mmCIF file of C-alpha atoms in Angstrom:
data_model
loop_
_atom_site.group_PDB
_atom_site.id
_atom_site.type_symbol
_atom_site.label_atom_id
_atom_site.label_comp_id
_atom_site.label_asym_id
_atom_site.label_seq_id
_atom_site.Cartn_x
_atom_site.Cartn_y
_atom_site.Cartn_z
ATOM 1 C CA LYS A 1 -20.262 21.781 -14.232
ATOM 2 C CA ALA A 2 -20.111 22.079 -10.450
ATOM 3 C CA GLY A 3 -17.455 20.035 -8.678
ATOM 4 C CA VAL A 4 -17.763 17.690 -5.734
ATOM 5 C CA THR A 5 -18.993 19.495 -2.642
ATOM 6 C CA GLN A 6 -18.554 18.415 0.945
ATOM 7 C CA THR A 7 -20.204 19.775 4.053
ATOM 8 C CA PRO A 8 -19.269 20.844 6.578
ATOM 9 C CA ARG A 9 -15.706 21.902 5.750
ATOM 10 C CA TYR A 10 -14.592 21.930 9.386
ATOM 11 C CA LEU A 11 -15.917 20.133 12.423
ATOM 12 C CA ILE A 12 -14.859 19.799 16.040
ATOM 13 C CA LYS A 13 -16.282 16.948 18.077
ATOM 14 C CA THR A 14 -15.644 15.363 21.463
ATOM 15 C CA ARG A 15 -14.585 11.766 22.067
ATOM 16 C CA GLY A 16 -17.559 9.439 22.215
ATOM 17 C CA GLN A 17 -19.783 11.588 20.020
ATOM 18 C CA GLN A 18 -20.854 10.663 16.528
ATOM 19 C CA VAL A 19 -20.580 12.669 13.321
ATOM 20 C CA THR A 20 -22.180 12.694 9.886
ATOM 21 C CA LEU A 21 -20.409 14.108 6.841
ATOM 22 C CA SER A 22 -22.081 14.857 3.542
ATOM 23 C CA CYS A 23 -20.921 14.663 -0.067
ATOM 24 C CA SER A 24 -22.624 15.815 -3.258
ATOM 25 C CA PRO A 25 -21.027 14.289 -6.359
ATOM 26 C CA ILE A 26 -20.683 15.824 -9.786
ATOM 27 C CA SER A 27 -23.973 15.684 -11.653
ATOM 28 C CA GLY A 28 -24.278 12.374 -13.505
ATOM 29 C CA HIS A 29 -21.690 10.585 -11.396
ATOM 30 C CA ARG A 30 -22.998 7.482 -9.705
ATOM 31 C CA SER A 31 -19.912 6.245 -7.886
ATOM 32 C CA VAL A 32 -18.929 7.935 -4.632
ATOM 33 C CA SER A 33 -15.881 6.910 -2.626
ATOM 34 C CA TRP A 34 -14.683 8.084 0.768
ATOM 35 C CA TYR A 35 -11.100 8.373 1.986
ATOM 36 C CA GLN A 36 -9.393 9.280 5.243
ATOM 37 C CA GLN A 37 -6.219 11.357 5.052
ATOM 38 C CA THR A 38 -3.857 11.679 8.025
ATOM 39 C CA PRO A 39 -0.178 12.665 8.263
ATOM 40 C CA GLY A 40 0.708 9.275 9.711
ATOM 41 C CA GLN A 41 -1.333 6.871 7.568
ATOM 42 C CA GLY A 42 -1.688 8.914 4.395
ATOM 43 C CA LEU A 43 -4.684 8.460 2.118
ATOM 44 C CA GLN A 44 -6.740 5.399 2.970
ATOM 45 C CA PHE A 45 -9.823 4.023 1.226
ATOM 46 C CA LEU A 46 -12.933 3.819 3.399
ATOM 47 C CA PHE A 47 -15.707 2.639 1.067
ATOM 48 C CA GLU A 48 -17.314 3.035 -2.336
ATOM 49 C CA TYR A 49 -20.994 3.388 -3.114
ATOM 50 C CA PHE A 50 -22.688 2.899 -6.459
ATOM 51 C CA SER A 51 -26.420 3.096 -7.073
ATOM 52 C CA GLU A 52 -27.154 3.199 -3.331
ATOM 53 C CA THR A 53 -25.154 0.002 -2.680
ATOM 54 C CA GLN A 54 -21.831 -0.320 -0.918
ATOM 55 C CA ARG A 55 -19.598 -1.892 -3.498
ATOM 56 C CA ASN A 56 -16.436 -2.193 -1.442
ATOM 57 C CA LYS A 57 -15.085 -1.384 1.979
ATOM 58 C CA GLY A 58 -11.589 -0.697 3.227
ATOM 59 C CA ASN A 59 -9.986 -1.909 6.420
ATOM 60 C CA PHE A 60 -11.755 0.311 8.943
ATOM 61 C CA PRO A 61 -13.780 -0.644 12.028
ATOM 62 C CA GLY A 62 -17.555 -0.893 11.941
ATOM 63 C CA ARG A 63 -17.818 2.535 13.582
ATOM 64 C CA PHE A 64 -17.329 3.919 10.087
ATOM 65 C CA SER A 65 -20.400 3.571 7.927
ATOM 66 C CA GLY A 66 -21.958 5.250 4.962
ATOM 67 C CA ARG A 67 -24.899 5.385 2.673
ATOM 68 C CA GLN A 68 -25.885 6.720 -0.705
ATOM 69 C CA PHE A 69 -29.187 8.207 -1.718
ATOM 70 C CA SER A 70 -31.092 7.862 -4.981
ATOM 71 C CA ASN A 71 -29.688 11.194 -6.212
ATOM 72 C CA SER A 72 -26.144 9.802 -5.648
ATOM 73 C CA ARG A 73 -25.482 12.109 -2.695
ATOM 74 C CA SER A 74 -23.646 10.263 0.042
ATOM 75 C CA GLU A 75 -23.123 10.519 3.769
ATOM 76 C CA MET A 76 -20.597 8.883 6.023
ATOM 77 C CA ASN A 77 -21.053 8.413 9.731
ATOM 78 C CA VAL A 78 -18.498 7.806 12.438
ATOM 79 C CA SER A 79 -19.858 6.679 15.790
ATOM 80 C CA THR A 80 -18.135 6.714 19.176
ATOM 81 C CA LEU A 81 -15.417 9.074 18.008
ATOM 82 C CA GLU A 82 -11.825 8.485 19.084
ATOM 83 C CA LEU A 83 -8.919 10.938 19.082
ATOM 84 C CA GLY A 84 -7.361 8.952 16.247
ATOM 85 C CA ASP A 85 -10.332 9.724 14.007
ATOM 86 C CA SER A 86 -9.071 13.296 13.617
ATOM 87 C CA ALA A 87 -8.370 13.560 9.913
ATOM 88 C CA LEU A 88 -9.310 15.082 6.595
ATOM 89 C CA TYR A 89 -12.192 13.083 5.133
ATOM 90 C CA LEU A 90 -12.313 13.222 1.367
ATOM 91 C CA CYS A 91 -15.115 12.272 -0.947
ATOM 92 C CA ALA A 92 -14.537 11.491 -4.618
ATOM 93 C CA SER A 93 -17.001 10.875 -7.411
ATOM 94 C CA SER A 94 -16.677 9.191 -10.770
ATOM 95 C CA PHE A 95 -19.062 8.259 -13.528
ATOM 96 C CA ASN A 96 -19.226 4.570 -12.739
ATOM 97 C CA SER A 97 -16.181 3.327 -10.810
ATOM 98 C CA LEU A 98 -13.262 4.443 -8.689
ATOM 99 C CA VAL A 99 -10.965 2.813 -11.217
ATOM 100 C CA ASN A 100 -11.934 5.480 -13.687
ATOM 101 C CA GLU A 101 -11.412 9.243 -13.421
ATOM 102 C CA GLN A 102 -12.189 10.328 -9.894
ATOM 103 C CA TYR A 103 -12.824 13.899 -8.852
ATOM 104 C CA PHE A 104 -12.187 14.794 -5.236
ATOM 105 C CA GLY A 105 -13.981 17.316 -3.084
ATOM 106 C CA PRO A 106 -12.116 19.715 -0.787
ATOM 107 C CA GLY A 107 -12.649 17.488 2.235
ATOM 108 C CA THR A 108 -14.047 17.850 5.739
ATOM 109 C CA ARG A 109 -11.461 18.530 8.440
ATOM 110 C CA LEU A 110 -12.604 16.636 11.562
ATOM 111 C CA THR A 111 -10.941 17.347 14.878
ATOM 112 C CA VAL A 112 -11.764 15.113 17.845
ATOM 113 C CA THR A 113 -10.916 16.496 21.287
ATOM 114 C CA GLY B 1 -3.458 -6.534 -0.029
ATOM 115 C CA GLU B 2 -1.777 -4.024 -2.289
ATOM 116 C CA ASN B 3 1.312 -2.170 -1.098
ATOM 117 C CA VAL B 4 2.423 0.979 -2.921
ATOM 118 C CA GLU B 5 5.770 2.567 -2.140
ATOM 119 C CA GLN B 6 6.613 6.059 -3.371
ATOM 120 C CA HIS B 7 9.978 7.819 -3.595
ATOM 121 C CA PRO B 8 11.294 10.351 -2.888
ATOM 122 C CA SER B 9 9.242 11.840 -0.057
ATOM 123 C CA THR B 10 10.567 15.336 -0.845
ATOM 124 C CA LEU B 11 11.992 16.717 -4.065
ATOM 125 C CA SER B 12 13.337 20.182 -4.823
ATOM 126 C CA VAL B 13 14.135 21.243 -8.370
ATOM 127 C CA GLN B 14 15.042 24.478 -10.094
ATOM 128 C CA GLU B 15 12.409 26.045 -12.300
ATOM 129 C CA GLY B 16 12.741 24.649 -15.805
ATOM 130 C CA ASP B 17 14.335 21.379 -14.685
ATOM 131 C CA SER B 18 12.615 17.982 -14.787
ATOM 132 C CA ALA B 19 11.172 16.084 -11.830
ATOM 133 C CA VAL B 20 10.738 12.320 -11.560
ATOM 134 C CA ILE B 21 8.706 10.487 -8.906
ATOM 135 C CA LYS B 22 8.734 6.701 -8.708
ATOM 136 C CA CYS B 23 6.301 4.161 -7.309
ATOM 137 C CA THR B 24 6.348 0.402 -6.919
ATOM 138 C CA TYR B 25 3.357 -1.847 -6.290
ATOM 139 C CA SER B 26 2.943 -5.408 -5.107
ATOM 140 C CA ASP B 27 -0.250 -6.800 -6.691
ATOM 141 C CA SER B 28 0.475 -8.122 -10.171
ATOM 142 C CA ALA B 29 -3.274 -7.969 -10.914
ATOM 143 C CA SER B 30 -3.343 -4.154 -10.636
ATOM 144 C CA ASN B 31 -4.433 -2.519 -13.870
ATOM 145 C CA TYR B 32 -5.073 1.144 -13.144
ATOM 146 C CA PHE B 33 -2.416 3.630 -12.002
ATOM 147 C CA PRO B 34 -3.482 7.241 -11.426
ATOM 148 C CA TRP B 35 -1.406 10.186 -10.263
ATOM 149 C CA TYR B 36 -2.867 12.979 -8.153
ATOM 150 C CA LYS B 37 -1.674 16.466 -7.283
ATOM 151 C CA GLN B 38 -2.762 17.966 -3.983
ATOM 152 C CA GLU B 39 -2.324 21.638 -3.219
ATOM 153 C CA LEU B 40 -2.586 23.032 0.276
ATOM 154 C CA GLY B 41 -6.166 23.112 1.529
ATOM 155 C CA LYS B 42 -7.553 21.279 -1.482
ATOM 156 C CA GLY B 43 -8.519 17.746 -2.394
ATOM 157 C CA PRO B 44 -6.328 15.662 -4.710
ATOM 158 C CA GLN B 45 -6.672 16.369 -8.423
ATOM 159 C CA LEU B 46 -6.159 13.680 -11.047
ATOM 160 C CA ILE B 47 -3.361 14.795 -13.369
ATOM 161 C CA ILE B 48 -2.736 11.672 -15.422
ATOM 162 C CA ASP B 49 -3.483 7.961 -15.320
ATOM 163 C CA ILE B 50 -2.330 4.860 -17.146
ATOM 164 C CA ARG B 51 -3.702 1.370 -17.609
ATOM 165 C CA SER B 52 -1.731 -1.837 -17.771
ATOM 166 C CA ASN B 53 -2.098 -2.274 -21.524
ATOM 167 C CA VAL B 54 -0.077 0.896 -22.138
ATOM 168 C CA GLY B 55 3.603 1.472 -21.385
ATOM 169 C CA GLU B 56 3.674 5.254 -21.563
ATOM 170 C CA LYS B 57 1.260 8.155 -21.665
ATOM 171 C CA LYS B 58 1.972 11.834 -22.140
ATOM 172 C CA ASP B 59 -0.035 15.012 -21.603
ATOM 173 C CA GLN B 60 1.868 18.200 -22.388
ATOM 174 C CA ARG B 61 4.618 18.495 -19.724
ATOM 175 C CA ILE B 62 3.507 15.424 -17.801
ATOM 176 C CA ALA B 63 4.227 11.799 -18.666
ATOM 177 C CA VAL B 64 3.794 8.484 -16.906
ATOM 178 C CA THR B 65 5.655 5.266 -17.650
ATOM 179 C CA LEU B 66 4.671 1.788 -16.513
ATOM 180 C CA ASN B 67 6.781 -1.344 -16.269
ATOM 181 C CA LYS B 68 4.431 -4.200 -15.404
ATOM 182 C CA THR B 69 7.186 -6.778 -15.278
ATOM 183 C CA ALA B 70 9.093 -4.848 -12.640
ATOM 184 C CA LYS B 71 5.877 -3.546 -11.055
ATOM 185 C CA HIS B 72 6.863 0.079 -11.040
ATOM 186 C CA PHE B 73 5.568 3.277 -12.590
ATOM 187 C CA SER B 74 6.919 6.805 -12.693
ATOM 188 C CA LEU B 75 5.715 10.368 -13.116
ATOM 189 C CA HIS B 76 7.833 12.733 -15.199
ATOM 190 C CA ILE B 77 7.283 16.488 -15.176
ATOM 191 C CA THR B 78 9.353 18.495 -17.642
ATOM 192 C CA GLU B 79 10.022 22.256 -17.688
ATOM 193 C CA THR B 80 8.814 22.598 -14.111
ATOM 194 C CA GLN B 81 7.115 25.808 -13.025
ATOM 195 C CA PRO B 82 6.481 27.243 -9.540
ATOM 196 C CA GLU B 83 2.803 26.284 -9.826
ATOM 197 C CA ASP B 84 3.873 22.626 -10.027
ATOM 198 C CA SER B 85 4.814 22.857 -6.340
ATOM 199 C CA ALA B 86 2.440 20.517 -4.468
ATOM 200 C CA VAL B 87 2.204 17.022 -2.999
ATOM 201 C CA TYR B 88 1.959 14.268 -5.595
ATOM 202 C CA PHE B 89 0.419 10.848 -4.909
ATOM 203 C CA CYS B 90 0.561 7.701 -6.969
ATOM 204 C CA ALA B 91 -2.039 4.962 -6.592
ATOM 205 C CA ALA B 92 -2.786 1.461 -7.817
ATOM 206 C CA ASP B 93 -6.019 -0.468 -7.919
ATOM 207 C CA SER B 94 -6.458 -3.853 -6.293
ATOM 208 C CA ALA B 95 -9.659 -5.682 -5.463
ATOM 209 C CA ARG B 96 -11.664 -2.622 -6.542
ATOM 210 C CA GLN B 97 -9.853 -0.342 -4.121
ATOM 211 C CA LEU B 98 -7.251 2.322 -4.678
ATOM 212 C CA THR B 99 -4.102 2.092 -2.571
ATOM 213 C CA PHE B 100 -2.071 5.298 -2.437
ATOM 214 C CA GLY B 101 1.611 5.963 -2.064
ATOM 215 C CA SER B 102 2.796 8.097 0.833
ATOM 216 C CA GLY B 103 3.202 11.223 -1.284
ATOM 217 C CA THR B 104 6.040 13.394 -2.617
ATOM 218 C CA GLN B 105 6.346 17.055 -1.666
ATOM 219 C CA LEU B 106 7.630 18.729 -4.832
ATOM 220 C CA THR B 107 9.088 22.213 -4.502
ATOM 221 C CA VAL B 108 10.016 24.154 -7.626
ATOM 222 C CA LEU B 109 12.520 26.879 -6.800
ATOM 223 C CA PRO B 110 12.330 30.084 -8.876
#
């Protein structure tokens, strides 16, 4: 069974630009969660999607948004990028909920200059 | 919201020795406590989890204990091997979110 895939793996953007990251969950998994990982703040929950609906959202500004498609693939978007948005963005999928076994992808390394 | 504290931040052990990582949490309603291992350049990997109706769970060399009264849980790795070297994260659920500890860099010395 293929694991969680994320594209692109690396990205360099300039302040003020926007970015879209993509995540393909494990086949059959309907829950997709996104996390931001930085050396200073650690691993922080962004949001969870299930059946195309955002089920929960962490404490991030509205510049961070996401969506999920009918095939469970998910995208997250960050608008008006700031230097502090530089981070590893991780996607995780689970069968039905993030409070069950989650499988993480390798992440997208975003650098904002 | 939930607050998860993890100790120690770094841990070095000799190959074959045991390693113990401890976490405390603040939300008494938390019910799910996973542990993840993250190797360099990879995403976290679930290694073991425990729910609040269980006090201990074991999987080969790895075990997790949970004390709900004291609100702390621990990861125990026995007979450590060099491939156990990685960053380990604990987490706890609260309000349908996972809150993670700050991580422990485990180094197993050959």
